[in-house]
Amino acid sequence: MSGSVDARLATLGLIIPTPTAPAANYVPSVQSGNLLFISGQISIADGTLLTGKLGADVDLEAGRAAARQCGINLIAQIKAAIGDLDRVKRVVKLVAFVNSTPDFTDQPKVVNGCSDLFVEVFGDAGRHARSAVGVAALPFNVSVEIEAIVEIA
């Protein structure tokens, strides 16, 4: 039976994919008490890497789309870890890394792609603390990688 979060996903036309397996020696998530720590999710959609550097070969809107895809991938990992997305009490924090040139300073605008998605999907429980950091490179040359801490019931 679908919950309210699943209903919101359907209304938004979002299909949550099967989560990707870790690319190295780590686990996708760890639960400690009522907190779920989700490993960094890269900008990958339907097996296609969303690559490139903001401020060089990727524009702001493509960066926002890459961050939104990271958010979808985070939701997939959350669902895999806890089953029912209605168990999400609060998205506590996002830490986001944006593959960008030294002079690119719109990392927060890029990461809004994920932040806005979490508010659309989880409502007020999706509002979170956040860091948006520019980095010189990311694995597989992806544009964005985001990790999350989520409080669960």
CSV table of C-alpha atoms in Angstrom, one decimal:
chain,number,residue,atom,x,y,z
A,1,MET,CA,0.0,0.0,0.0
A,2,SER,CA,1.3,3.4,-1.0
A,3,GLY,CA,1.9,6.1,1.6
A,4,SER,CA,1.7,9.8,1.4
A,5,VAL,CA,5.3,10.2,0.2
A,6,ASP,CA,4.7,7.6,-2.5
A,7,ALA,CA,1.6,9.5,-3.5
A,8,ARG,CA,3.6,12.8,-3.8
A,9,LEU,CA,6.2,11.0,-5.9
A,10,ALA,CA,3.4,9.8,-8.3
A,11,THR,CA,1.9,13.3,-8.4
A,12,LEU,CA,5.3,14.7,-9.3
A,13,GLY,CA,5.8,12.0,-12.0
A,14,LEU,CA,8.9,10.7,-10.3
A,15,ILE,CA,9.9,7.0,-10.5
A,16,ILE,CA,12.4,6.1,-7.9
A,17,PRO,CA,15.1,3.8,-9.5
A,18,THR,CA,16.7,0.7,-8.1
A,19,PRO,CA,19.6,2.1,-6.1
A,20,THR,CA,23.1,1.7,-7.5
A,21,ALA,CA,25.6,-0.5,-5.8
A,22,PRO,CA,28.6,1.0,-4.1
A,23,ALA,CA,31.6,1.6,-6.5
A,24,ALA,CA,34.2,0.9,-3.8
A,25,ASN,CA,34.6,-0.5,-0.3
A,26,TYR,CA,31.7,1.1,1.6
A,27,VAL,CA,28.0,0.6,2.2
A,28,PRO,CA,25.2,2.7,0.8
A,29,SER,CA,23.8,3.6,4.2
A,30,VAL,CA,24.4,3.2,8.0
A,31,GLN,CA,21.7,3.5,10.6
A,32,SER,CA,22.7,4.7,14.1
A,33,GLY,CA,19.8,5.1,16.4
A,34,ASN,CA,17.1,7.0,14.6
A,35,LEU,CA,19.6,8.6,12.1
A,36,LEU,CA,20.2,7.2,8.7
A,37,PHE,CA,23.5,8.2,7.0
A,38,ILE,CA,23.4,7.9,3.2
A,39,SER,CA,26.7,7.6,1.3
A,40,GLY,CA,27.3,10.2,-1.4
A,41,GLN,CA,25.2,9.7,-4.4
A,42,ILE,CA,26.5,10.8,-7.8
A,43,SER,CA,24.7,12.4,-10.7
A,44,ILE,CA,23.7,9.3,-12.6
A,45,ALA,CA,20.3,8.7,-14.4
A,46,ASP,CA,19.3,5.4,-16.1
A,47,GLY,CA,22.9,4.3,-16.1
A,48,THR,CA,24.1,7.5,-17.8
A,49,LEU,CA,26.6,9.6,-15.8
A,50,LEU,CA,25.8,13.3,-15.8
A,51,THR,CA,29.4,14.7,-16.2
A,52,GLY,CA,31.3,17.9,-16.6
A,53,LYS,CA,32.5,20.9,-14.7
A,54,LEU,CA,30.3,23.8,-13.7
A,55,GLY,CA,31.8,27.0,-15.0
A,56,ALA,CA,33.3,25.3,-17.9
A,57,ASP,CA,31.3,22.8,-19.9
A,58,VAL,CA,28.1,22.5,-17.7
A,59,ASP,CA,25.7,25.4,-17.2
A,60,LEU,CA,23.7,26.2,-14.1
A,61,GLU,CA,20.5,24.5,-15.2
A,62,ALA,CA,22.3,21.3,-16.1
A,63,GLY,CA,24.0,21.4,-12.7
A,64,ARG,CA,20.6,21.8,-11.0
A,65,ALA,CA,19.3,18.8,-12.9
A,66,ALA,CA,22.4,16.8,-11.9
A,67,ALA,CA,21.8,17.7,-8.2
A,68,ARG,CA,18.1,16.8,-8.5
A,69,GLN,CA,19.1,13.4,-9.9
A,70,CYS,CA,21.4,13.0,-6.9
A,71,GLY,CA,18.3,13.7,-4.7
A,72,ILE,CA,16.4,11.0,-6.6
A,73,ASN,CA,19.2,8.6,-6.0
A,74,LEU,CA,19.3,9.5,-2.3
A,75,ILE,CA,15.6,8.8,-2.0
A,76,ALA,CA,16.2,5.4,-3.7
A,77,GLN,CA,18.9,4.6,-1.1
A,78,ILE,CA,16.6,5.7,1.7
A,79,LYS,CA,13.8,3.6,0.4
A,80,ALA,CA,16.1,0.6,0.1
A,81,ALA,CA,17.3,1.1,3.7
A,82,ILE,CA,13.9,1.6,5.5
A,83,GLY,CA,11.3,0.4,3.0
A,84,ASP,CA,8.5,2.9,3.7
A,85,LEU,CA,9.4,6.5,2.9
A,86,ASP,CA,6.7,7.7,5.3
A,87,ARG,CA,9.1,6.8,8.0
A,88,VAL,CA,11.3,9.8,7.1
A,89,LYS,CA,10.7,12.2,10.0
A,90,ARG,CA,13.2,14.8,8.8
A,91,VAL,CA,15.9,15.4,6.3
A,92,VAL,CA,18.5,16.6,8.7
A,93,LYS,CA,21.5,17.6,6.5
A,94,LEU,CA,22.8,17.4,3.0
A,95,VAL,CA,26.5,17.7,2.1
A,96,ALA,CA,27.0,18.5,-1.5
A,97,PHE,CA,30.0,18.6,-3.8
A,98,VAL,CA,30.0,20.4,-7.1
A,99,ASN,CA,32.6,19.7,-9.7
A,100,SER,CA,33.5,23.3,-10.6
A,101,THR,CA,36.1,25.7,-11.9
A,102,PRO,CA,37.9,27.9,-9.3
A,103,ASP,CA,35.9,31.0,-10.4
A,104,PHE,CA,32.4,29.3,-10.2
A,105,THR,CA,30.6,30.5,-7.1
A,106,ASP,CA,27.0,29.4,-7.7
A,107,GLN,CA,27.3,26.0,-5.9
A,108,PRO,CA,24.3,26.8,-3.6
A,109,LYS,CA,22.1,27.5,-6.7
A,110,VAL,CA,23.2,24.1,-8.2
A,111,VAL,CA,22.5,22.2,-5.0
A,112,ASN,CA,19.0,23.8,-4.8
A,113,GLY,CA,18.1,21.2,-7.4
A,114,CYS,CA,18.3,18.6,-4.6
A,115,SER,CA,17.0,20.8,-1.8
A,116,ASP,CA,13.9,21.8,-3.8
A,117,LEU,CA,13.2,18.2,-4.6
A,118,PHE,CA,13.4,17.1,-1.0
A,119,VAL,CA,10.9,19.9,0.0
A,120,GLU,CA,8.6,18.8,-2.9
A,121,VAL,CA,8.7,15.2,-1.8
A,122,PHE,CA,8.8,15.4,2.0
A,123,GLY,CA,7.2,18.8,2.6
A,124,ASP,CA,8.5,20.7,5.7
A,125,ALA,CA,10.2,17.5,6.8
A,126,GLY,CA,12.4,17.9,3.7
A,127,ARG,CA,13.9,21.3,4.9
A,128,HIS,CA,17.4,20.7,6.0
A,129,ALA,CA,20.8,22.1,7.0
A,130,ARG,CA,23.2,22.0,4.1
A,131,SER,CA,26.7,22.5,2.8
A,132,ALA,CA,27.5,23.2,-0.9
A,133,VAL,CA,31.1,22.9,-1.7
A,134,GLY,CA,33.0,23.4,-4.9
A,135,VAL,CA,35.6,20.8,-5.7
A,136,ALA,CA,38.2,20.4,-8.4
A,137,ALA,CA,37.1,16.9,-9.4
A,138,LEU,CA,34.6,14.2,-8.6
A,139,PRO,CA,34.6,10.4,-9.3
A,140,PHE,CA,33.9,9.5,-12.9
A,141,ASN,CA,33.9,13.3,-13.7
A,142,VAL,CA,30.3,13.6,-12.5
A,143,SER,CA,29.0,17.1,-12.0
A,144,VAL,CA,27.5,16.6,-8.5
A,145,GLU,CA,27.7,14.3,-5.5
A,146,ILE,CA,25.5,14.6,-2.4
A,147,GLU,CA,25.3,12.7,0.9
A,148,ALA,CA,22.4,12.9,3.4
A,149,ILE,CA,21.6,12.4,7.0
A,150,VAL,CA,17.9,11.5,7.6
A,151,GLU,CA,16.0,11.1,10.9
A,152,ILE,CA,13.6,8.1,10.7
A,153,ALA,CA,10.7,6.9,12.8
